[in-house]
PDB file of C-alpha atoms in Angstrom:
ATOM      1  CA  UNK A   1    -134.758  51.458-176.488  1.00 79.00           C
ATOM      2  CA  UNK A   2    -138.085  50.231-175.069  1.00 86.00           C
ATOM      3  CA  UNK A   3    -136.818  50.986-171.550  1.00 88.00           C
ATOM      4  CA  UNK A   4    -140.010  51.274-169.447  1.00 90.00           C
ATOM      5  CA  UNK A   5    -138.473  53.195-166.544  1.00 92.00           C
ATOM      6  CA  UNK A   6    -136.925  56.587-165.917  1.00 93.00           C
ATOM      7  CA  UNK A   7    -133.968  57.666-168.046  1.00 95.00           C
ATOM      8  CA  UNK A   8    -131.208  60.242-167.523  1.00 96.00           C
ATOM      9  CA  UNK A   9    -128.940  61.795-170.135  1.00 96.00           C
ATOM     10  CA  UNK A  10    -125.698  63.635-169.462  1.00 94.00           C
ATOM     11  CA  UNK A  11    -124.707  66.902-171.071  1.00 92.00           C
ATOM     12  CA  UNK A  12    -121.308  66.120-172.581  1.00 86.00           C
ATOM     13  CA  UNK A  13    -119.476  68.133-169.937  1.00 80.00           C
ATOM     14  CA  UNK A  14    -117.407  65.220-168.647  1.00 78.00           C
ATOM     15  CA  UNK A  15    -115.714  64.976-172.031  1.00 76.00           C
ATOM     16  CA  UNK A  16    -113.913  68.191-171.110  1.00 71.00           C
ATOM     17  CA  UNK A  17    -111.910  65.927-168.804  1.00 70.00           C
ATOM     18  CA  UNK A  18    -111.856  62.639-170.694  1.00 67.00           C
ATOM     19  CA  UNK A  19    -111.085  64.276-174.075  1.00 68.00           C
ATOM     20  CA  UNK A  20    -109.145  67.255-172.738  1.00 65.00           C
ATOM     21  CA  UNK A  21    -106.372  66.804-175.300  1.00 65.00           C
ATOM     22  CA  UNK A  22    -109.013  67.225-178.031  1.00 69.00           C
ATOM     23  CA  UNK A  23    -110.998  70.099-176.458  1.00 75.00           C
ATOM     24  CA  UNK A  24    -110.804  73.887-176.270  1.00 84.00           C
ATOM     25  CA  UNK A  25    -113.006  75.455-173.573  1.00 87.00           C
ATOM     26  CA  UNK A  26    -114.254  79.056-173.881  1.00 91.00           C
ATOM     27  CA  UNK A  27    -117.206  81.049-172.562  1.00 95.00           C
ATOM     28  CA  UNK A  28    -119.131  80.188-175.721  1.00 95.00           C
ATOM     29  CA  UNK A  29    -118.809  76.444-175.172  1.00 93.00           C
ATOM     30  CA  UNK A  30    -116.366  73.615-175.715  1.00 90.00           C
ATOM     31  CA  UNK A  31    -114.873  72.833-179.109  1.00 88.00           C
ATOM     32  CA  UNK A  32    -113.982  69.171-179.582  1.00 84.00           C
ATOM     33  CA  UNK A  33    -111.733  67.745-182.224  1.00 80.00           C
ATOM     34  CA  UNK A  34    -113.591  64.798-183.670  1.00 76.00           C
ATOM     35  CA  UNK A  35    -111.720  61.545-182.918  1.00 73.00           C
ATOM     36  CA  UNK A  36    -113.188  60.227-186.172  1.00 81.00           C
ATOM     37  CA  UNK A  37    -112.115  62.783-188.781  1.00 86.00           C
ATOM     38  CA  UNK A  38    -110.366  65.514-186.774  1.00 81.00           C
ATOM     39  CA  UNK A  39    -112.946  68.204-187.590  1.00 86.00           C
ATOM     40  CA  UNK A  40    -113.821  70.733-184.839  1.00 87.00           C
ATOM     41  CA  UNK A  41    -117.262  70.457-183.214  1.00 87.00           C
ATOM     42  CA  UNK A  42    -118.661  73.172-180.941  1.00 90.00           C
ATOM     43  CA  UNK A  43    -120.879  72.083-178.035  1.00 91.00           C
ATOM     44  CA  UNK A  44    -122.651  75.010-176.353  1.00 96.00           C
ATOM     45  CA  UNK A  45    -125.017  74.893-173.340  1.00 97.00           C
ATOM     46  CA  UNK A  46    -127.888  75.558-175.741  1.00 98.00           C
ATOM     47  CA  UNK A  47    -126.928  72.738-178.112  1.00 96.00           C
ATOM     48  CA  UNK A  48    -126.479  70.313-175.223  1.00 96.00           C
ATOM     49  CA  UNK A  49    -130.007  71.016-173.989  1.00 98.00           C
ATOM     50  CA  UNK A  50    -131.480  70.875-177.488  1.00 98.00           C
ATOM     51  CA  UNK A  51    -129.959  67.424-178.033  1.00 96.00           C
ATOM     52  CA  UNK A  52    -131.322  66.186-174.707  1.00 97.00           C
ATOM     53  CA  UNK A  53    -134.747  67.675-175.467  1.00 98.00           C
ATOM     54  CA  UNK A  54    -134.788  65.631-178.673  1.00 97.00           C
ATOM     55  CA  UNK A  55    -133.725  62.453-176.885  1.00 95.00           C
ATOM     56  CA  UNK A  56    -136.528  62.971-174.383  1.00 95.00           C
ATOM     57  CA  UNK A  57    -134.974  61.669-171.147  1.00 96.00           C
ATOM     58  CA  UNK A  58    -136.802  62.219-167.869  1.00 97.00           C
ATOM     59  CA  UNK A  59    -133.734  63.869-166.284  1.00 98.00           C
ATOM     60  CA  UNK A  60    -131.369  66.006-168.340  1.00 98.00           C
ATOM     61  CA  UNK A  61    -128.127  67.593-167.152  1.00 97.00           C
ATOM     62  CA  UNK A  62    -126.898  71.134-167.606  1.00 97.00           C
ATOM     63  CA  UNK A  63    -123.617  71.614-169.429  1.00 96.00           C
ATOM     64  CA  UNK A  64    -120.979  72.406-166.828  1.00 94.00           C
ATOM     65  CA  UNK A  65    -117.299  73.280-166.952  1.00 92.00           C
ATOM     66  CA  UNK A  66    -115.609  70.190-165.507  1.00 86.00           C
ATOM     67  CA  UNK A  67    -112.046  69.992-164.200  1.00 85.00           C
ATOM     68  CA  UNK A  68    -110.252  67.179-162.401  1.00 81.00           C
ATOM     69  CA  UNK A  69    -110.196  67.404-158.625  1.00 79.00           C
ATOM     70  CA  UNK A  70    -106.438  66.914-158.699  1.00 78.00           C
ATOM     71  CA  UNK A  71    -106.045  70.273-160.497  1.00 80.00           C
ATOM     72  CA  UNK A  72    -105.354  73.316-158.307  1.00 82.00           C
ATOM     73  CA  UNK A  73    -105.208  77.073-158.863  1.00 89.00           C
ATOM     74  CA  UNK A  74    -107.485  79.644-160.546  1.00 93.00           C
ATOM     75  CA  UNK A  75    -108.856  77.150-163.084  1.00 92.00           C
ATOM     76  CA  UNK A  76    -111.125  75.668-160.371  1.00 93.00           C
ATOM     77  CA  UNK A  77    -112.727  79.040-159.621  1.00 96.00           C
ATOM     78  CA  UNK A  78    -113.058  79.878-163.325  1.00 95.00           C
ATOM     79  CA  UNK A  79    -114.876  76.602-163.993  1.00 93.00           C
ATOM     80  CA  UNK A  80    -117.227  77.030-161.033  1.00 96.00           C
ATOM     81  CA  UNK A  81    -118.360  80.532-162.027  1.00 97.00           C
ATOM     82  CA  UNK A  82    -118.682  79.489-165.675  1.00 96.00           C
ATOM     83  CA  UNK A  83    -120.884  76.590-164.572  1.00 96.00           C
ATOM     84  CA  UNK A  84    -123.189  79.091-162.851  1.00 97.00           C
ATOM     85  CA  UNK A  85    -123.310  81.292-165.940  1.00 98.00           C
ATOM     86  CA  UNK A  86    -123.987  78.319-168.192  1.00 97.00           C
ATOM     87  CA  UNK A  87    -126.889  77.043-166.045  1.00 98.00           C
ATOM     88  CA  UNK A  88    -128.827  80.206-166.932  1.00 98.00           C
ATOM     89  CA  UNK A  89    -128.225  79.566-170.627  1.00 98.00           C
ATOM     90  CA  UNK A  90    -129.368  75.950-170.150  1.00 98.00           C
ATOM     91  CA  UNK A  91    -132.545  77.061-168.370  1.00 98.00           C
ATOM     92  CA  UNK A  92    -133.316  79.545-171.151  1.00 98.00           C
ATOM     93  CA  UNK A  93    -132.736  76.889-173.840  1.00 98.00           C
ATOM     94  CA  UNK A  94    -134.857  74.214-172.123  1.00 98.00           C
ATOM     95  CA  UNK A  95    -138.036  73.799-174.191  1.00 97.00           C
ATOM     96  CA  UNK A  96    -139.735  71.008-172.199  1.00 97.00           C
ATOM     97  CA  UNK A  97    -139.592  72.039-168.518  1.00 96.00           C
ATOM     98  CA  UNK A  98    -142.924  70.330-167.805  1.00 96.00           C
ATOM     99  CA  UNK A  99    -141.766  67.027-169.318  1.00 96.00           C
ATOM    100  CA  UNK A 100    -138.043  66.876-168.552  1.00 98.00           C
ATOM    101  CA  UNK A 101    -136.285  67.718-165.287  1.00 98.00           C
ATOM    102  CA  UNK A 102    -133.187  69.862-165.725  1.00 98.00           C
ATOM    103  CA  UNK A 103    -130.559  69.272-163.016  1.00 98.00           C
ATOM    104  CA  UNK A 104    -127.782  71.728-162.222  1.00 98.00           C
ATOM    105  CA  UNK A 105    -124.308  70.476-161.293  1.00 97.00           C
ATOM    106  CA  UNK A 106    -122.332  71.692-158.285  1.00 97.00           C
ATOM    107  CA  UNK A 107    -118.679  72.367-159.115  1.00 95.00           C
ATOM    108  CA  UNK A 108    -115.824  73.903-157.144  1.00 95.00           C
ATOM    109  CA  UNK A 109    -113.227  71.162-156.800  1.00 93.00           C
ATOM    110  CA  UNK A 110    -112.164  70.412-153.238  1.00 94.00           C
ATOM    111  CA  UNK A 111    -112.490  74.067-152.179  1.00 95.00           C
ATOM    112  CA  UNK A 112    -115.298  74.365-149.586  1.00 96.00           C
ATOM    113  CA  UNK A 113    -115.780  78.090-150.277  1.00 97.00           C
ATOM    114  CA  UNK A 114    -116.251  77.559-154.015  1.00 96.00           C
ATOM    115  CA  UNK A 115    -118.568  74.594-153.422  1.00 97.00           C
ATOM    116  CA  UNK A 116    -120.640  76.725-151.067  1.00 98.00           C
ATOM    117  CA  UNK A 117    -120.958  79.531-153.635  1.00 98.00           C
ATOM    118  CA  UNK A 118    -121.980  77.092-156.373  1.00 98.00           C
ATOM    119  CA  UNK A 119    -124.529  75.235-154.240  1.00 98.00           C
ATOM    120  CA  UNK A 120    -126.200  78.456-153.125  1.00 98.00           C
ATOM    121  CA  UNK A 121    -126.232  79.814-156.670  1.00 98.00           C
ATOM    122  CA  UNK A 122    -127.937  76.693-158.020  1.00 98.00           C
ATOM    123  CA  UNK A 123    -130.458  76.490-155.176  1.00 98.00           C
ATOM    124  CA  UNK A 124    -131.466  80.105-155.899  1.00 98.00           C
ATOM    125  CA  UNK A 125    -132.523  78.946-159.362  1.00 97.00           C
ATOM    126  CA  UNK A 126    -134.995  76.431-157.848  1.00 97.00           C
ATOM    127  CA  UNK A 127    -134.176  73.499-160.118  1.00 98.00           C
ATOM    128  CA  UNK A 128    -136.005  70.127-160.025  1.00 98.00           C
ATOM    129  CA  UNK A 129    -132.847  68.381-158.774  1.00 98.00           C
ATOM    130  CA  UNK A 130    -129.133  68.843-158.205  1.00 98.00           C
ATOM    131  CA  UNK A 131    -125.970  66.921-158.999  1.00 97.00           C
ATOM    132  CA  UNK A 132    -122.599  66.965-157.258  1.00 97.00           C
ATOM    133  CA  UNK A 133    -119.987  66.857-159.998  1.00 94.00           C
ATOM    134  CA  UNK A 134    -116.240  66.947-160.388  1.00 89.00           C
ATOM    135  CA  UNK A 135    -115.492  64.099-157.957  1.00 90.00           C
ATOM    136  CA  UNK A 136    -114.176  60.518-158.187  1.00 82.00           C
ATOM    137  CA  UNK A 137    -111.259  61.849-160.222  1.00 80.00           C
ATOM    138  CA  UNK A 138    -108.327  60.705-158.134  1.00 83.00           C
ATOM    139  CA  UNK A 139    -108.841  62.604-154.879  1.00 88.00           C
ATOM    140  CA  UNK A 140    -108.542  60.793-151.530  1.00 91.00           C
ATOM    141  CA  UNK A 141    -111.662  59.339-149.920  1.00 91.00           C
ATOM    142  CA  UNK A 142    -111.676  61.785-147.005  1.00 93.00           C
ATOM    143  CA  UNK A 143    -111.743  64.780-149.365  1.00 94.00           C
ATOM    144  CA  UNK A 144    -114.349  63.166-151.600  1.00 94.00           C
ATOM    145  CA  UNK A 145    -116.721  62.321-148.750  1.00 95.00           C
ATOM    146  CA  UNK A 146    -116.180  65.748-147.155  1.00 96.00           C
ATOM    147  CA  UNK A 147    -117.354  67.517-150.325  1.00 97.00           C
ATOM    148  CA  UNK A 148    -120.386  65.235-150.640  1.00 97.00           C
ATOM    149  CA  UNK A 149    -121.304  65.883-146.993  1.00 97.00           C
ATOM    150  CA  UNK A 150    -120.956  69.642-147.462  1.00 98.00           C
ATOM    151  CA  UNK A 151    -123.112  69.710-150.607  1.00 98.00           C
ATOM    152  CA  UNK A 152    -125.891  67.419-149.359  1.00 98.00           C
ATOM    153  CA  UNK A 153    -126.129  69.469-146.162  1.00 97.00           C
ATOM    154  CA  UNK A 154    -126.836  72.607-148.217  1.00 97.00           C
ATOM    155  CA  UNK A 155    -129.008  71.149-151.003  1.00 98.00           C
ATOM    156  CA  UNK A 156    -132.807  70.878-150.499  1.00 97.00           C
ATOM    157  CA  UNK A 157    -133.856  67.643-148.776  1.00 95.00           C
ATOM    158  CA  UNK A 158    -137.049  67.415-150.823  1.00 96.00           C
ATOM    159  CA  UNK A 159    -135.267  67.253-154.186  1.00 97.00           C
ATOM    160  CA  UNK A 160    -133.022  64.538-155.684  1.00 97.00           C
ATOM    161  CA  UNK A 161    -129.297  64.787-154.963  1.00 98.00           C
ATOM    162  CA  UNK A 162    -127.127  63.004-157.497  1.00 98.00           C
ATOM    163  CA  UNK A 163    -123.424  62.189-157.080  1.00 97.00           C
ATOM    164  CA  UNK A 164    -122.024  61.887-160.587  1.00 94.00           C
ATOM    165  CA  UNK A 165    -119.547  59.251-161.680  1.00 90.00           C
ATOM    166  CA  UNK A 166    -119.691  57.278-158.436  1.00 91.00           C
ATOM    167  CA  UNK A 167    -120.150  53.504-158.520  1.00 87.00           C
ATOM    168  CA  UNK A 168    -117.974  51.711-155.970  1.00 93.00           C
ATOM    169  CA  UNK A 169    -120.339  49.909-153.568  1.00 95.00           C
ATOM    170  CA  UNK A 170    -118.571  51.438-150.552  1.00 93.00           C
ATOM    171  CA  UNK A 171    -118.947  54.964-151.938  1.00 94.00           C
ATOM    172  CA  UNK A 172    -122.627  54.429-152.708  1.00 95.00           C
ATOM    173  CA  UNK A 173    -123.332  53.260-149.159  1.00 95.00           C
ATOM    174  CA  UNK A 174    -121.325  56.103-147.584  1.00 95.00           C
ATOM    175  CA  UNK A 175    -122.794  58.795-149.850  1.00 96.00           C
ATOM    176  CA  UNK A 176    -126.311  57.497-149.178  1.00 96.00           C
ATOM    177  CA  UNK A 177    -125.594  57.866-145.473  1.00 95.00           C
ATOM    178  CA  UNK A 178    -124.558  61.450-146.230  1.00 96.00           C
ATOM    179  CA  UNK A 179    -127.874  62.168-147.965  1.00 96.00           C
ATOM    180  CA  UNK A 180    -127.314  61.403-151.667  1.00 97.00           C
ATOM    181  CA  UNK A 181    -129.992  59.674-153.768  1.00 96.00           C
ATOM    182  CA  UNK A 182    -128.658  58.966-157.281  1.00 95.00           C
ATOM    183  CA  UNK A 183    -125.431  57.616-158.775  1.00 95.00           C
ATOM    184  CA  UNK A 184    -123.982  56.521-162.101  1.00 93.00           C
ATOM    185  CA  UNK A 185    -120.811  54.676-163.035  1.00 91.00           C
ATOM    186  CA  UNK A 186    -119.359  52.212-165.536  1.00 93.00           C
ATOM    187  CA  UNK A 187    -117.526  50.408-162.732  1.00 95.00           C
ATOM    188  CA  UNK A 188    -119.647  47.191-162.577  1.00 96.00           C
ATOM    189  CA  UNK A 189    -119.162  46.392-166.270  1.00 96.00           C
ATOM    190  CA  UNK A 190    -115.667  47.870-166.643  1.00 95.00           C
ATOM    191  CA  UNK A 191    -114.292  45.820-163.748  1.00 96.00           C
ATOM    192  CA  UNK A 192    -116.022  42.754-165.206  1.00 96.00           C
ATOM    193  CA  UNK A 193    -113.991  43.175-168.391  1.00 94.00           C
ATOM    194  CA  UNK A 194    -110.865  42.830-166.246  1.00 94.00           C
ATOM    195  CA  UNK A 195    -112.136  39.575-164.750  1.00 96.00           C
ATOM    196  CA  UNK A 196    -113.315  40.966-161.411  1.00 97.00           C
ATOM    197  CA  UNK A 197    -116.591  40.145-159.671  1.00 98.00           C
ATOM    198  CA  UNK A 198    -118.335  42.205-156.984  1.00 97.00           C
ATOM    199  CA  UNK A 199    -119.097  40.277-153.792  1.00 96.00           C
ATOM    200  CA  UNK A 200    -120.206  41.289-150.274  1.00 93.00           C
ATOM    201  CA  UNK A 201    -116.622  40.990-149.069  1.00 92.00           C
ATOM    202  CA  UNK A 202    -115.343  43.402-151.736  1.00 93.00           C
ATOM    203  CA  UNK A 203    -114.082  41.966-155.032  1.00 95.00           C
ATOM    204  CA  UNK A 204    -113.166  38.532-156.365  1.00 96.00           C
ATOM    205  CA  UNK A 205    -110.503  38.373-159.082  1.00 96.00           C
ATOM    206  CA  UNK A 206    -111.398  35.461-161.318  1.00 96.00           C
ATOM    207  CA  UNK A 207    -108.142  35.594-163.285  1.00 95.00           C
ATOM    208  CA  UNK A 208    -106.113  34.486-160.259  1.00 94.00           C
ATOM    209  CA  UNK A 209    -104.698  30.966-160.449  1.00 93.00           C
ATOM    210  CA  UNK A 210    -106.455  30.085-157.192  1.00 93.00           C
ATOM    211  CA  UNK A 211    -109.765  30.219-159.082  1.00 96.00           C
ATOM    212  CA  UNK A 212    -108.768  27.519-161.583  1.00 94.00           C
ATOM    213  CA  UNK A 213    -110.054  24.622-159.461  1.00 95.00           C
ATOM    214  CA  UNK A 214    -112.618  26.436-157.292  1.00 97.00           C
ATOM    215  CA  UNK A 215    -116.006  24.814-157.908  1.00 97.00           C
ATOM    216  CA  UNK A 216    -117.987  27.271-155.802  1.00 97.00           C
ATOM    217  CA  UNK A 217    -120.199  29.966-157.375  1.00 98.00           C
ATOM    218  CA  UNK A 218    -118.875  33.523-157.484  1.00 97.00           C
ATOM    219  CA  UNK A 219    -121.022  34.363-154.450  1.00 97.00           C
ATOM    220  CA  UNK A 220    -122.858  31.538-152.632  1.00 96.00           C
ATOM    221  CA  UNK A 221    -125.396  34.078-151.309  1.00 95.00           C
ATOM    222  CA  UNK A 222    -126.230  35.486-154.770  1.00 97.00           C
ATOM    223  CA  UNK A 223    -129.369  34.418-156.646  1.00 96.00           C
ATOM    224  CA  UNK A 224    -128.336  35.608-160.121  1.00 97.00           C
ATOM    225  CA  UNK A 225    -128.318  33.329-163.163  1.00 97.00           C
ATOM    226  CA  UNK A 226    -124.508  33.231-163.237  1.00 98.00           C
ATOM    227  CA  UNK A 227    -124.081  32.136-159.628  1.00 98.00           C
ATOM    228  CA  UNK A 228    -126.787  29.493-160.061  1.00 97.00           C
ATOM    229  CA  UNK A 229    -125.236  27.919-163.144  1.00 97.00           C
ATOM    230  CA  UNK A 230    -121.470  28.512-163.292  1.00 97.00           C
ATOM    231  CA  UNK A 231    -118.465  27.880-161.084  1.00 97.00           C
ATOM    232  CA  UNK A 232    -115.532  30.148-160.382  1.00 97.00           C
ATOM    233  CA  UNK A 233    -113.283  27.651-162.202  1.00 96.00           C
ATOM    234  CA  UNK A 234    -115.426  27.768-165.343  1.00 96.00           C
ATOM    235  CA  UNK A 235    -115.488  31.567-165.418  1.00 96.00           C
ATOM    236  CA  UNK A 236    -111.737  31.630-164.684  1.00 96.00           C
ATOM    237  CA  UNK A 237    -111.235  29.547-167.814  1.00 94.00           C
ATOM    238  CA  UNK A 238    -113.371  31.948-169.837  1.00 95.00           C
ATOM    239  CA  UNK A 239    -112.008  35.293-168.629  1.00 92.00           C
ATOM    240  CA  UNK A 240    -108.488  34.385-169.696  1.00 80.00           C
ATOM    241  CA  UNK A 241    -109.469  33.639-173.297  1.00 83.00           C
ATOM    242  CA  UNK A 242    -113.135  34.346-174.170  1.00 82.00           C
ATOM    243  CA  UNK A 243    -115.393  37.426-174.178  1.00 85.00           C
ATOM    244  CA  UNK A 244    -118.181  35.323-172.678  1.00 91.00           C
ATOM    245  CA  UNK A 245    -116.379  35.528-169.337  1.00 93.00           C
ATOM    246  CA  UNK A 246    -116.694  39.309-169.115  1.00 94.00           C
ATOM    247  CA  UNK A 247    -120.338  39.081-170.201  1.00 96.00           C
ATOM    248  CA  UNK A 248    -121.157  36.644-167.406  1.00 97.00           C
ATOM    249  CA  UNK A 249    -119.306  38.799-164.877  1.00 97.00           C
ATOM    250  CA  UNK A 250    -121.111  41.911-166.133  1.00 97.00           C
ATOM    251  CA  UNK A 251    -124.432  40.155-165.598  1.00 98.00           C
ATOM    252  CA  UNK A 252    -123.443  39.159-162.058  1.00 98.00           C
ATOM    253  CA  UNK A 253    -122.019  42.594-161.193  1.00 98.00           C
ATOM    254  CA  UNK A 254    -125.152  44.405-162.375  1.00 97.00           C
ATOM    255  CA  UNK A 255    -127.290  41.980-160.372  1.00 98.00           C
ATOM    256  CA  UNK A 256    -125.091  42.679-157.334  1.00 97.00           C
ATOM    257  CA  UNK A 257    -125.495  46.457-157.714  1.00 97.00           C
ATOM    258  CA  UNK A 258    -129.259  46.193-158.194  1.00 96.00           C
ATOM    259  CA  UNK A 259    -129.582  44.017-155.103  1.00 96.00           C
ATOM    260  CA  UNK A 260    -127.368  46.365-153.103  1.00 96.00           C
ATOM    261  CA  UNK A 261    -129.587  49.277-154.159  1.00 96.00           C
ATOM    262  CA  UNK A 262    -132.750  47.390-153.201  1.00 96.00           C
ATOM    263  CA  UNK A 263    -131.340  46.413-149.820  1.00 96.00           C
ATOM    264  CA  UNK A 264    -130.114  49.942-149.170  1.00 96.00           C
ATOM    265  CA  UNK A 265    -133.470  51.437-150.116  1.00 96.00           C
ATOM    266  CA  UNK A 266    -135.529  48.991-148.051  1.00 97.00           C
ATOM    267  CA  UNK A 267    -133.285  49.528-145.013  1.00 97.00           C
ATOM    268  CA  UNK A 268    -134.042  53.265-145.179  1.00 96.00           C
ATOM    269  CA  UNK A 269    -137.796  52.718-145.612  1.00 96.00           C
ATOM    270  CA  UNK A 270    -137.837  50.225-142.735  1.00 97.00           C
ATOM    271  CA  UNK A 271    -135.723  52.540-140.526  1.00 96.00           C
ATOM    272  CA  UNK A 272    -132.832  50.102-140.076  1.00 97.00           C
ATOM    273  CA  UNK A 273    -130.276  51.878-142.237  1.00 96.00           C
ATOM    274  CA  UNK A 274    -127.597  52.191-139.487  1.00 96.00           C
ATOM    275  CA  UNK A 275    -127.680  48.399-138.989  1.00 96.00           C
ATOM    276  CA  UNK A 276    -127.412  47.905-142.757  1.00 96.00           C
ATOM    277  CA  UNK A 277    -124.337  50.150-142.962  1.00 95.00           C
ATOM    278  CA  UNK A 278    -122.667  48.418-140.006  1.00 94.00           C
ATOM    279  CA  UNK A 279    -123.295  44.983-141.516  1.00 94.00           C
ATOM    280  CA  UNK A 280    -122.048  46.077-144.947  1.00 94.00           C
ATOM    281  CA  UNK A 281    -118.825  47.537-143.557  1.00 91.00           C
ATOM    282  CA  UNK A 282    -118.233  44.622-141.181  1.00 92.00           C
ATOM    283  CA  UNK A 283    -118.176  42.120-144.058  1.00 90.00           C
ATOM    284  CA  UNK A 284    -115.608  44.201-145.925  1.00 87.00           C
ATOM    285  CA  UNK A 285    -113.432  44.774-142.852  1.00 87.00           C
ATOM    286  CA  UNK A 286    -113.482  41.088-141.881  1.00 87.00           C
ATOM    287  CA  UNK A 287    -112.562  40.070-145.425  1.00 84.00           C
ATOM    288  CA  UNK A 288    -109.696  42.562-145.520  1.00 82.00           C
ATOM    289  CA  UNK A 289    -108.363  41.311-142.183  1.00 84.00           C
ATOM    290  CA  UNK A 290    -108.528  37.723-143.453  1.00 81.00           C
ATOM    291  CA  UNK A 291    -106.630  38.635-146.639  1.00 78.00           C
ATOM    292  CA  UNK A 292    -103.965  40.400-144.586  1.00 77.00           C
ATOM    293  CA  UNK A 293    -103.627  37.368-142.294  1.00 79.00           C
ATOM    294  CA  UNK A 294    -103.175  35.010-145.241  1.00 75.00           C
ATOM    295  CA  UNK A 295    -100.544  37.292-146.759  1.00 70.00           C
ATOM    296  CA  UNK A 296     -98.608  37.331-143.459  1.00 76.00           C
ATOM    297  CA  UNK A 297     -98.829  33.546-143.092  1.00 74.00           C
ATOM    298  CA  UNK A 298     -97.600  32.970-146.626  1.00 68.00           C
TER     299      UNK A 298
END
């Protein structure tokens, strides 16, 4: 890939949720039905690590038993304890511990007792870093943030803490305030494919008719190539009929997320993070109030 910076690979565990109708989960591993030819494929903790060893990423993830946070009952506890058993198999299978950092993944749904057991079990294994998994699956924000706060409070402060599958700007800012360090999500490019741009006030939907004659850039404060060269009206014309529109929005959205990350990081280093959070939230709140006012007036 010629990517000159750090790289992370996932274990395949999330596919237990996204391809649940094609998967059979047992203690041995997860058997997937190939979406290509229908043949069964077994992914074990050992095979997951072996694949990631061959890829050579700087951070590799343990195979965990993932369930949606909206699921309740004994399945949550079963998955959490299986995740702890599988981490030992992943550690044993890891052939490059001095070159690649194996992260364990905290599971336990929205149950604080199960999360506590899983966190403590992983910390006992003294891993290079830790992930908080099984979130951003439909649960309410209060529950989501509560679990993140609980896990970051228990995980070592001197090791990376990674919230998996999280990419909304608001969630990244809040979780960073709670002590998280790493995130991943398809949100910036996925929302671009639906004609939506990320802006400091929240989102801007370029498919709306109001954009058709708007000659302003997506974000007047943004320095990206798209905002320097194209108007909202031009991109509106593209997103309704041409793939180039989603490509331009993807470029802008990734630039927005990179700039947000830089600003967030520098605010922490310069010890002005509380002011950064207040300013970030104030822009969103003011924009939401303005949208509500316009809706009432219309």
